[in-house]
Coordinates of C-alpha atoms in Angstrom, one line a residue:
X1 CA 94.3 20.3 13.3
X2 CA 91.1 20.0 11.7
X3 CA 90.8 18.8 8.2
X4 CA 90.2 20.6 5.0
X5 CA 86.5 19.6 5.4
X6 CA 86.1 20.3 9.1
X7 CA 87.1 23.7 8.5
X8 CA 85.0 24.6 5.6
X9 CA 82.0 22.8 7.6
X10 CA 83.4 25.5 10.4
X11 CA 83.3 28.3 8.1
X12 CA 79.9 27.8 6.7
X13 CA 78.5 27.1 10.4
X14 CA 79.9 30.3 11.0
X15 CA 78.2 32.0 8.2
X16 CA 74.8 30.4 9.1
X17 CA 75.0 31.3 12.9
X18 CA 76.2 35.2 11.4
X19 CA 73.1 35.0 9.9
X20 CA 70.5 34.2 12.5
X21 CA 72.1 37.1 15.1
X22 CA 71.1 39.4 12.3
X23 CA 67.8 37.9 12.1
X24 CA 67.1 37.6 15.5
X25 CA 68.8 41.4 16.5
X26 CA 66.9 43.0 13.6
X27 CA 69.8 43.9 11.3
X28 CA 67.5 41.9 8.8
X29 CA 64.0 41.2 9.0
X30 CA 62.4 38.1 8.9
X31 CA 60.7 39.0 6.2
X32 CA 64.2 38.7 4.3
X33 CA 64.7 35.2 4.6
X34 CA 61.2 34.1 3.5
X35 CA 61.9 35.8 1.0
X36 CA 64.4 33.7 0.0
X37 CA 62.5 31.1 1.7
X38 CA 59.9 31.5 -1.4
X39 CA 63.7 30.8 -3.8
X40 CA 65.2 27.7 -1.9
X41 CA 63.2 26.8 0.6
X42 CA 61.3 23.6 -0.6
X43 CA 64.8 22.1 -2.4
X44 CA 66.6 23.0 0.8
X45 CA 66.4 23.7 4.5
X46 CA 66.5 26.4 6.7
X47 CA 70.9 26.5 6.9
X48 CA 71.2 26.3 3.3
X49 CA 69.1 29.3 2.8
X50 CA 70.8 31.1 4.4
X51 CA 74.4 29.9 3.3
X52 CA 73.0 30.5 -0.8
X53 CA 71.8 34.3 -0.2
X54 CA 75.2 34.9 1.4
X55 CA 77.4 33.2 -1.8
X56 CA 74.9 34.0 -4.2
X57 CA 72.3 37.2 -3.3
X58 CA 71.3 36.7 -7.2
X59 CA 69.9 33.3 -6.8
X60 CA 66.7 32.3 -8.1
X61 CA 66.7 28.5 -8.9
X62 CA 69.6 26.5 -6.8
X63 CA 70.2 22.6 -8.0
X64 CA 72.9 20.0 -7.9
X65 CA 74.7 19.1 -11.0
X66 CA 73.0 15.9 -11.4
X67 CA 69.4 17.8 -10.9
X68 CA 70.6 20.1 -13.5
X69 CA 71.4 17.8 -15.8
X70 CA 68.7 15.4 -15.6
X71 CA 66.4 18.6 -16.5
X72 CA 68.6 19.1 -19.6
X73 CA 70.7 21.6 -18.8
X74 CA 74.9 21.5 -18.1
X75 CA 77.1 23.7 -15.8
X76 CA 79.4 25.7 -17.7
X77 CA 82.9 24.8 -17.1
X78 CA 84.5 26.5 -14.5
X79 CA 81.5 27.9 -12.3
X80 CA 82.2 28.0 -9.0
X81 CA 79.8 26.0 -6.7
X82 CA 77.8 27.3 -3.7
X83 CA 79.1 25.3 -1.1
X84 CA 75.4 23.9 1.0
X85 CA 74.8 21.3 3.5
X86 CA 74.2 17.4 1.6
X87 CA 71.1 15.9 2.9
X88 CA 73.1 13.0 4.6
X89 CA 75.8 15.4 6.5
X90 CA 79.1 17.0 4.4
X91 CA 79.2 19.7 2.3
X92 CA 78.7 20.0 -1.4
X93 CA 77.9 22.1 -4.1
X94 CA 75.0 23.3 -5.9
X95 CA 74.7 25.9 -8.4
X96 CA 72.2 28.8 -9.7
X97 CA 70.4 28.5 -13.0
X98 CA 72.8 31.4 -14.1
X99 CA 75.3 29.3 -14.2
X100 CA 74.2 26.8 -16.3
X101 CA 73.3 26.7 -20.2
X102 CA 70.9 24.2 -21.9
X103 CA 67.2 23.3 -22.2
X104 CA 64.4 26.1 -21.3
X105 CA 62.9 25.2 -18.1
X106 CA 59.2 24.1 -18.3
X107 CA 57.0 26.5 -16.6
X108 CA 56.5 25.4 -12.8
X109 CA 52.4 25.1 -12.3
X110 CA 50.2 27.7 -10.6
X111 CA 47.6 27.9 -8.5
X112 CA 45.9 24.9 -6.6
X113 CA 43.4 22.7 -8.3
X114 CA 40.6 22.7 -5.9
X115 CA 39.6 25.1 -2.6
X116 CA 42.2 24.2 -0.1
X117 CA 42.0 25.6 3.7
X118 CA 45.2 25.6 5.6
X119 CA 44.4 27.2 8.7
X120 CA 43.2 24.0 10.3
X121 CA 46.9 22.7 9.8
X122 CA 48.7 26.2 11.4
X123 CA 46.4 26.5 14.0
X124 CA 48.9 24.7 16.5
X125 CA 51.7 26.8 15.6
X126 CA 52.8 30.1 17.5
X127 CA 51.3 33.1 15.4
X128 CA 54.7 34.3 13.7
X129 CA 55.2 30.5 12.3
X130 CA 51.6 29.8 11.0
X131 CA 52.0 33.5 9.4
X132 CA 55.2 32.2 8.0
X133 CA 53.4 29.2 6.3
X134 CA 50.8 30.9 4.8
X135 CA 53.3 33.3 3.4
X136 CA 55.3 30.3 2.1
X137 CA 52.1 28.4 0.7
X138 CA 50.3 31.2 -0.9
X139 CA 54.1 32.3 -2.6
X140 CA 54.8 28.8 -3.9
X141 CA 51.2 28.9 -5.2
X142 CA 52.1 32.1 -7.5
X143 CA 49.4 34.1 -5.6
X144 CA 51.9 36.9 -4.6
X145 CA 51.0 37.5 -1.3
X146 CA 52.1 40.7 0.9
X147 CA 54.5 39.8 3.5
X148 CA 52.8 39.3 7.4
X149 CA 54.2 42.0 9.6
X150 CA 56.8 40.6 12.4
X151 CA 58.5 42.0 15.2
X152 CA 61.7 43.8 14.5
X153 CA 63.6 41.0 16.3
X154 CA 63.1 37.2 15.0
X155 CA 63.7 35.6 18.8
X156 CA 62.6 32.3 17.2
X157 CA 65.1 32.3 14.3
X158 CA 67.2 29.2 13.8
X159 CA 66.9 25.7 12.4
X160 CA 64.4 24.4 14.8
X161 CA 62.0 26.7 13.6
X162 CA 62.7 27.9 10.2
X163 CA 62.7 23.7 9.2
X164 CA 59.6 23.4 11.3
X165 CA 57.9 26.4 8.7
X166 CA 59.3 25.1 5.5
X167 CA 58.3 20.9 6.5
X168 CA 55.0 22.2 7.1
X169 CA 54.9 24.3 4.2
X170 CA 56.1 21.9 1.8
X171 CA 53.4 19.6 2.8
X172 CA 50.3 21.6 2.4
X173 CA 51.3 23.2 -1.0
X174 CA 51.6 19.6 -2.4
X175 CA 48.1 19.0 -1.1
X176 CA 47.1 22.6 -2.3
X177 CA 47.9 21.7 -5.9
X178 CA 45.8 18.3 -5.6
X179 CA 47.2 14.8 -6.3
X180 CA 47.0 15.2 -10.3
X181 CA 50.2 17.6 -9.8
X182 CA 51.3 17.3 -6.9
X183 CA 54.3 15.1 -5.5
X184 CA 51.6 13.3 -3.2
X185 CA 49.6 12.5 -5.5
X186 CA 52.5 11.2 -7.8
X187 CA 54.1 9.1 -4.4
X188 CA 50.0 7.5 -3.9
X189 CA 49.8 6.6 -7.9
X190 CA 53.4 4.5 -7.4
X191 CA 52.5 3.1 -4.0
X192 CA 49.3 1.2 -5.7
X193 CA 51.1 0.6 -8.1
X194 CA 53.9 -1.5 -6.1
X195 CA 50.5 -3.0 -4.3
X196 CA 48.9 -4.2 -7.5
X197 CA 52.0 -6.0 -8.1
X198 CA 53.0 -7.6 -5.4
X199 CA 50.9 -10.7 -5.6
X200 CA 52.0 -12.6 -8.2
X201 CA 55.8 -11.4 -7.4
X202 CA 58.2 -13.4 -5.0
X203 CA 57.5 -10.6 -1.9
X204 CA 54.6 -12.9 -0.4
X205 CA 56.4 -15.9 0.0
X206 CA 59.0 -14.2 1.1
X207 CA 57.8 -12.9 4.0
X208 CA 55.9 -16.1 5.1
X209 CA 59.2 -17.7 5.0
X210 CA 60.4 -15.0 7.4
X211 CA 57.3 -15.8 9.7
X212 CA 55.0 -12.5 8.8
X213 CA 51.4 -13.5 8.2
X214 CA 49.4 -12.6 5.1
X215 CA 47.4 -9.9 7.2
X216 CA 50.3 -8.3 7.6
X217 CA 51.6 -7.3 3.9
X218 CA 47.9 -6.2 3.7
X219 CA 48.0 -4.1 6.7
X220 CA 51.1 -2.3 6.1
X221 CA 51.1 -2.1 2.2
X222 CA 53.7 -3.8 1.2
X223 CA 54.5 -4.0 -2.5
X224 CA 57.1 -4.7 -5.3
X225 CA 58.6 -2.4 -8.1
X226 CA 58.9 -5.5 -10.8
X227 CA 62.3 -5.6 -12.1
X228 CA 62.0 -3.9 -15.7
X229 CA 63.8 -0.6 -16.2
X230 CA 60.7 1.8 -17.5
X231 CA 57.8 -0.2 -15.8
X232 CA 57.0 2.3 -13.0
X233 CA 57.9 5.1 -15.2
X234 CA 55.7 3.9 -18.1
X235 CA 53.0 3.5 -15.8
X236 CA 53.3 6.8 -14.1
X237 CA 53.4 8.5 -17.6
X238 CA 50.3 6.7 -18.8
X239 CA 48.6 8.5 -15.6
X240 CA 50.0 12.0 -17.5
X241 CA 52.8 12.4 -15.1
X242 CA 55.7 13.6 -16.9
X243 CA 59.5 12.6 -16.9
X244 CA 60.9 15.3 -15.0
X245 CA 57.8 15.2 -12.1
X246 CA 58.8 11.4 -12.1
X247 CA 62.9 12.0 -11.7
X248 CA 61.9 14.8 -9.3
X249 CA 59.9 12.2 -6.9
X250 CA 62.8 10.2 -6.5
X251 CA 60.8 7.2 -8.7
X252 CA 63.1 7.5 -11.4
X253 CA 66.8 8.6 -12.4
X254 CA 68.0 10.5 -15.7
X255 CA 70.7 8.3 -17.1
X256 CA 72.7 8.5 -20.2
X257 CA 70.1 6.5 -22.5
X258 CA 67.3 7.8 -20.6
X259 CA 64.7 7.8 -17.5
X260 CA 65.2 4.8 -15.7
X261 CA 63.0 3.2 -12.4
X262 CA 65.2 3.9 -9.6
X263 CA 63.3 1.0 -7.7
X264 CA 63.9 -2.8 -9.6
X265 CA 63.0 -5.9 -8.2
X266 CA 62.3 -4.9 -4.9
X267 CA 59.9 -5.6 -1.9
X268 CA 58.6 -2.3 -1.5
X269 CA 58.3 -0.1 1.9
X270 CA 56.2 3.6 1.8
X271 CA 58.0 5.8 4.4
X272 CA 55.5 8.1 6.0
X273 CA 55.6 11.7 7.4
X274 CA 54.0 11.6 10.7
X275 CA 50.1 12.8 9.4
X276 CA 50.5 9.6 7.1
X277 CA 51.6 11.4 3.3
X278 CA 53.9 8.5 1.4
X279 CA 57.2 11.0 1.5
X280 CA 59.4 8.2 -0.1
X281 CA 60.0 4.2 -0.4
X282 CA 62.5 2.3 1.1
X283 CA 63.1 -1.4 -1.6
X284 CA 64.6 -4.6 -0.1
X285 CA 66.5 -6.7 -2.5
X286 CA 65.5 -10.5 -2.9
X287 CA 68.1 -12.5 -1.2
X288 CA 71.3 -13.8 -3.6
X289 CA 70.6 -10.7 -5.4
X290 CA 73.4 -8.0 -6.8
X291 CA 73.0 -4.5 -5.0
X292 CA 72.8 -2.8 -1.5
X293 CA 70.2 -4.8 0.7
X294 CA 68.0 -1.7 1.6
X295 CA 67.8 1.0 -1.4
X296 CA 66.8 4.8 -0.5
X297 CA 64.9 7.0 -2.9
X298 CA 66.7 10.2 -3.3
X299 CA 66.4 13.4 -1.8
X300 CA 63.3 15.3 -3.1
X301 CA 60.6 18.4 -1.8
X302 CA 58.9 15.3 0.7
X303 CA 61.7 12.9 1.5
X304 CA 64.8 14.0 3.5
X305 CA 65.6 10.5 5.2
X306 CA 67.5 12.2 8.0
X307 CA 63.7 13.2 8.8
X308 CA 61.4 10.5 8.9
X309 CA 61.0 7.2 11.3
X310 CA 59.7 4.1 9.4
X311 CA 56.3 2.9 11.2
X312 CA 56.1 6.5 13.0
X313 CA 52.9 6.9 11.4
X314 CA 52.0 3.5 11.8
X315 CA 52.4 3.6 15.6
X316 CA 51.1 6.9 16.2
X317 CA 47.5 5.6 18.1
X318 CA 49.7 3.3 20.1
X319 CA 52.4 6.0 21.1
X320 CA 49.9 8.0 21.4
X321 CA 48.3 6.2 24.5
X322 CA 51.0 5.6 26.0
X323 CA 53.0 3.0 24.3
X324 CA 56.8 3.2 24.7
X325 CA 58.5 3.2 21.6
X326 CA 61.0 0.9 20.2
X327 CA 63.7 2.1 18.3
X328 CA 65.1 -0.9 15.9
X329 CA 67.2 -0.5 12.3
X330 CA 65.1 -1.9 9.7
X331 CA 61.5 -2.2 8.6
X332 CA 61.1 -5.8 8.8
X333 CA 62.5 -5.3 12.5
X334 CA 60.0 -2.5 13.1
X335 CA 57.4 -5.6 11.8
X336 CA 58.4 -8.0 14.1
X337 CA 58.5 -5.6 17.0
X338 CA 54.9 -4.4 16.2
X339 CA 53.5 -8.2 15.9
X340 CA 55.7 -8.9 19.6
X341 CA 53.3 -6.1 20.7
X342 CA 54.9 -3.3 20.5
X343 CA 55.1 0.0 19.3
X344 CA 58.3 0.0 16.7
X345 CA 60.2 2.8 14.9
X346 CA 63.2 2.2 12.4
X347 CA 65.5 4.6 11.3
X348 CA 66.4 2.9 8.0
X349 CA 70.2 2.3 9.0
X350 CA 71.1 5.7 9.8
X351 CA 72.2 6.9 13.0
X352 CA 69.3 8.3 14.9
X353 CA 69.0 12.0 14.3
X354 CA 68.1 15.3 15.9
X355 CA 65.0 15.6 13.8
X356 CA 63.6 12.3 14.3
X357 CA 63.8 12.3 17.4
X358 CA 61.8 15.7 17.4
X359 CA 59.2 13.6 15.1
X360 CA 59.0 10.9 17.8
X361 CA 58.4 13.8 20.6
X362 CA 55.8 15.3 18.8
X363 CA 54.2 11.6 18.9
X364 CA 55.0 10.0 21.8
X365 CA 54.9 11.2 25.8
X366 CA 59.1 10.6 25.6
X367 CA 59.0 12.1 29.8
X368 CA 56.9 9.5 30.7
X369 CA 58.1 6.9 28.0
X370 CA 61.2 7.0 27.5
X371 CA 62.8 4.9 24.6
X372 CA 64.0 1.2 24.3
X373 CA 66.9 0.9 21.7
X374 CA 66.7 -2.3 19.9
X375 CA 69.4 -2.5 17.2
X376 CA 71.2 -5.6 15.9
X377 CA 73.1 -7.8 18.2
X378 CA 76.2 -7.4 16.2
X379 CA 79.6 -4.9 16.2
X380 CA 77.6 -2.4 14.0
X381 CA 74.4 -2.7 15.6
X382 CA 76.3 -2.2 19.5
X383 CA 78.0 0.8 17.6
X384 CA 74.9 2.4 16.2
X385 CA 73.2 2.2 20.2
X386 CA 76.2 4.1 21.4
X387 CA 76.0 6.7 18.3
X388 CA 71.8 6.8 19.5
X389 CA 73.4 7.9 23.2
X390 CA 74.6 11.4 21.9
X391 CA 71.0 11.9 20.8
X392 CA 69.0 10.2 23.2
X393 CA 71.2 11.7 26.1
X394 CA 68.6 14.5 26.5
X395 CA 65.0 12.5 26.2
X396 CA 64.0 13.2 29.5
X397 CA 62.4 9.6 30.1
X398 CA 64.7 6.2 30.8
X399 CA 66.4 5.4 28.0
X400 CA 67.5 1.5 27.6
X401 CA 68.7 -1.0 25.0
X402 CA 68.4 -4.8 25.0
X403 CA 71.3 -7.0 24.3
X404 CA 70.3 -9.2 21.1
X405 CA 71.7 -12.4 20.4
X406 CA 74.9 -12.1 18.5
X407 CA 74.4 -11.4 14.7
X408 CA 70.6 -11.5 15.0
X409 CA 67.9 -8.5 14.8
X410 CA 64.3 -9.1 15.4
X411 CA 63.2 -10.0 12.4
X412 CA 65.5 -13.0 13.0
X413 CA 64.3 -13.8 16.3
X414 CA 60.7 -13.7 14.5
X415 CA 61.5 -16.5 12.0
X416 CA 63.4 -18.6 14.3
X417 CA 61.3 -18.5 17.4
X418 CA 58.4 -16.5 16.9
X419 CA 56.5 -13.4 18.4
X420 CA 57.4 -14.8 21.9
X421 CA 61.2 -14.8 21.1
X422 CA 60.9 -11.3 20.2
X423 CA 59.4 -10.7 23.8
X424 CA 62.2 -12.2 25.6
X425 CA 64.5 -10.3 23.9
X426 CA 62.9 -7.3 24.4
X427 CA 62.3 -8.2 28.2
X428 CA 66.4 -8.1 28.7
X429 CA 67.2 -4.5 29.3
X430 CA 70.0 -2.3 30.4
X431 CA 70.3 1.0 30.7
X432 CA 72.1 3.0 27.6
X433 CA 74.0 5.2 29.3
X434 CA 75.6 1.9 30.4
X435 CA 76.8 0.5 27.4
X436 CA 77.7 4.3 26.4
X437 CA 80.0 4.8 29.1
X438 CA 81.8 1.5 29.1
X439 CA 82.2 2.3 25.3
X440 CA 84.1 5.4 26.0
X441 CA 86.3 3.6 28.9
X442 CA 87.5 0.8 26.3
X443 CA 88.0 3.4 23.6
X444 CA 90.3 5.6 25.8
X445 CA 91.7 3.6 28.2
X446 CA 92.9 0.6 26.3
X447 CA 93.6 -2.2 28.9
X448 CA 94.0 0.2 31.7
X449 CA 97.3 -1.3 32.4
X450 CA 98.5 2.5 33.4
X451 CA 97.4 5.2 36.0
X452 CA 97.6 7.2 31.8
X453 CA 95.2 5.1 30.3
X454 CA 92.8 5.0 33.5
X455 CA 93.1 8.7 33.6
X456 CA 92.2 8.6 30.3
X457 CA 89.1 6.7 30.3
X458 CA 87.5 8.0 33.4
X459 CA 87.9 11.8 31.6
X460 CA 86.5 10.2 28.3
X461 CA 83.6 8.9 30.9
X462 CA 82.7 11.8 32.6
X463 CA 82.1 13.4 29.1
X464 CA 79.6 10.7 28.6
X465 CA 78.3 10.8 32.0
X466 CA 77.9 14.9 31.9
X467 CA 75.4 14.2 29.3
X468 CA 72.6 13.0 31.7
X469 CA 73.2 14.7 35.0
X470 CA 70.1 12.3 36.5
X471 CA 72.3 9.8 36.2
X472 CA 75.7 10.6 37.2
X473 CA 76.2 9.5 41.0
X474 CA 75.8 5.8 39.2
X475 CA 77.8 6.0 36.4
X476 CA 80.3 7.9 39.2
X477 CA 80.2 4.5 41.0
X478 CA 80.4 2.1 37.8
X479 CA 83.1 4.3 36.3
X480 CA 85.3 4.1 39.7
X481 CA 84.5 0.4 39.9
X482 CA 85.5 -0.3 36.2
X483 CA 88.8 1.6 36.0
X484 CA 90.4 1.2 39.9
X485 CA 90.2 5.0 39.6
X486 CA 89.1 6.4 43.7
X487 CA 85.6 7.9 43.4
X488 CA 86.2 11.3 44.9
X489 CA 88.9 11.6 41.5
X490 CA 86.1 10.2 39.6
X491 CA 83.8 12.8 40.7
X492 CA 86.7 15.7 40.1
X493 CA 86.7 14.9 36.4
X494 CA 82.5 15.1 36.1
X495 CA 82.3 18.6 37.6
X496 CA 85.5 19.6 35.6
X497 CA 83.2 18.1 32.4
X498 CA 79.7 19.8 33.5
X499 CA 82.2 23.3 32.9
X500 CA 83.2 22.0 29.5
X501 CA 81.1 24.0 27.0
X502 CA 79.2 21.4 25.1
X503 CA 78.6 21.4 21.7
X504 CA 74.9 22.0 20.4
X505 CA 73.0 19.2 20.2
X506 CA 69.7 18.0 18.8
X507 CA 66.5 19.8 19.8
X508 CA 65.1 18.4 23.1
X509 CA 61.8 16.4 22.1
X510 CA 58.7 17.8 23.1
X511 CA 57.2 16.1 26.3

């Protein structure tokens, strides 16, 4: 039975999917959801788009409750929400400006402050997309443009694409407006600002405690939000940024007594987009302190989490020739790797996702590459390299992870032993799909004590196994080996789980 949210994630999956065959077939032009595009599209992705013109065709301005009220504004009682995808998985609800009473909005700005030329930034893009952009841009900008004409049928609808357009587009109407108004230029005032003050804070010692060099706070920009409530905000509005362009960055919140920093205290990361624009920060606590270690910014127009890689941007030359890259959890890990030599991406504790690993592809030569996984060496961090395996299943280059010492990450085996310990430890490699299919075999077959439970796990096996067909006559042999199962039954299970229909998985990175 699947749960009440299961089955309204079904419903709304369906909805979405609906939509595309009607895009795609030519029931409705592509046309229609830019248009819609030009509504929703830089609050929300390509799926939600589509799931608000199908609740609410009226829809003009879409926001979450707390959006609504931080810009003064309160949803009448009993409105019924548009049910939308949340940034970090789930569903939840947003609603329309109709639905809510309050404050006049401000006008949004027009128009960009200075000549801007996108075309060198579509020019990669397949004609239908860059015209897709443009359309976007130019609509955001207030210029009222006249739709491009497309083919009848959108082949290239769906979520690869349509988040592809509206990434793209998001980015080059910030730098259209120019930094005084746009979010990048709001994101580069608060990342000097966290710069200027992270000298006489507690960040440098710190970090020479952990074994990072001076050079190396310089060379990736670390700072500190100081701990007072308004100090980033006051600064920002001296600059003539005002409160709700502040809250909408993700720098501050709307409480009850006021705009507050969102970022306290806090050795300061920028997270990048791939071309280097600061899309959000990621804060470390000081030790002993109250709160989550790691604190994200919220969800804005440049920072969906589930999107970015921490030291992508940094990498990039090194991937870029050739460089296999490291996947660790943190940003001090991604440090430590990078000072060990090599080239380091962090996914900032979540699982890895389909769109990072699209990011990394478009980077990185992942065919020839491959990717190390390098997560910590405890329960969580041996659970997160299994969850990597349902994405990193398709990366057509050897996937591996390293077994870490128990209960230590690299940033630990920098400040114990140095840049060499990280080496060594990076040195000690297995294959993934190793540690993914002994995971399934303890999960299903328990102490495969019964011909059941060894039944059991090799079926759970061969669904990991059917994942990586390159690689299945090994895991055949490791899977017979491991359970006392015979090999030819072995086999009979992986060609009865290569009929299965799989469910869709992330996009397949480039290279």
């Amino acid at each position: 039975m699947l749960s009440g949210l299961d089955g309204e994630e079904r419903v709304l999956r369906g909805i979405a999917s609906r939509e595309t065959a009607r895009l795609r077939d030519g029931t409705r032009p592509w046309t229609w959801w830019l248009e819609r595009a030009v509504l929703h599209g830089r609050r929300f992705g390509y799926t939600n788009t589509l799931l608000i013109a199908a609740q609410w065709r009226a829809a003009t301005d879409v926001r979450s409750y707390e959006e609504w009220r931080a810009a003064g504004r309160q949803v009448r009682r009993g409105e019924a929400g548009i049910r939308v995808f949340g940034p970090s998985g789930g569903v939840r609800a947003v609603f329309d400006v109709a639905q809510t009473t309050g404050l006049p909005l401000p006008a949004v700005p027009r128009g960009p402050s200075a000549a801007f030329d996108w075309a060198e930034h579509v020019r990669h893009l397949r004609e239908v997309e860059a015209d897709s952009v443009g359309y976007l841009v130019r609509a955001w900008l207030g210029w009222e443009p006249r739709p491009p004409v497309f083919p009848v049928n959108a082949f290239w609808a769906g979520p690869d694409a349509g988040d592809r357009i509206l990434r793209l587009s998001r980015r080059l109407h910030a730098r259209a407006r120019g930094p005084a108004s746009s979010a990048a230029g709001i994101m580069d005032a608060a990342h000097r600002f966290f710069q200027t003050r992270c000298e006489e804070s507690w960040v440098p010692a710190y970090l020479a405690e952990r074994g990072f060099p001076a050079r190396v706070r310089r060379r990736r920009r670390i700072g500190h939000a100081p701990p007072g409530p308004h100090t980033l905000t006051d600064h920002l509005r001296g600059l003539g940024h005002d409160d709700e362009e502040i809250v909408g960055a993700g720098l501050a919140r709307q409480g009850d007594d006021g705009v507050h920093d969102t970022f306290r205290d806090r050795l300061m990361f920028a997270i990048r987009t791939p071309d280097g624009a600061i899309a959000g920060f990621l804060g470390r606590r000081r030790d002993g302190a109250d709160g989550p270690k790691y604190l994200n910014g919220p969800a804005t127009a440049l920072f969906h989490k589930s999107e970015l890689l921490y030291g992508l941007h940094e990498a990039r030359d090194r991937l870029a020739a050739g460089a296999r890259p490291v996947l660790v959890e943190g940003p001090l890990d991604a440090v430590a790797v990078a000072l060990a030599g090599h080239a380091a991406v962090a996914a900032c504790g979540l699982s890895l996702t389909g769109a990072q690993l699209a990011a990394l592809g478009g980077v990185a030569d992942l065919a020839a590459t491959g990717v190390l996984v390098a997560l910590d060496g405890d329960p969580a961090g041996r659970s997160g390299a299994v969850r990597a395996w349902e994405t990193l299943a398709g990366v057509p280059g050897p996937v591996d992870t390293v077994a870490l010492p128990p209960g230590r990450d690299p940033a630990d085996l920098l400040r114990g032993g140095g840049r060499a310990a990280v080496r060594r430890a990076l040195r000690a490699r297995a294959p993934l799909a190793d540690a993914a299919v002994d995971a399934a075999i303890d999960r299903a077959g328990g102490a495969l004590a019964t011909v059941e439970e060894r039944l059991a796990a090799v079926r759970a096996a061969a669904s990991v196994i059917a994942a990586r067909p390159p690689e299945a006559a090994r895991q055949a042999v490791r899977t017979a080996e491991r359970t006392g199962v015979p090999a030819w039954l072995v086999t009979e299970a992986l060609i009865e789980a290569a009929r299965r229909p799989r469910r869709a998985g992330p996009p397949r990175p480039a290279g």
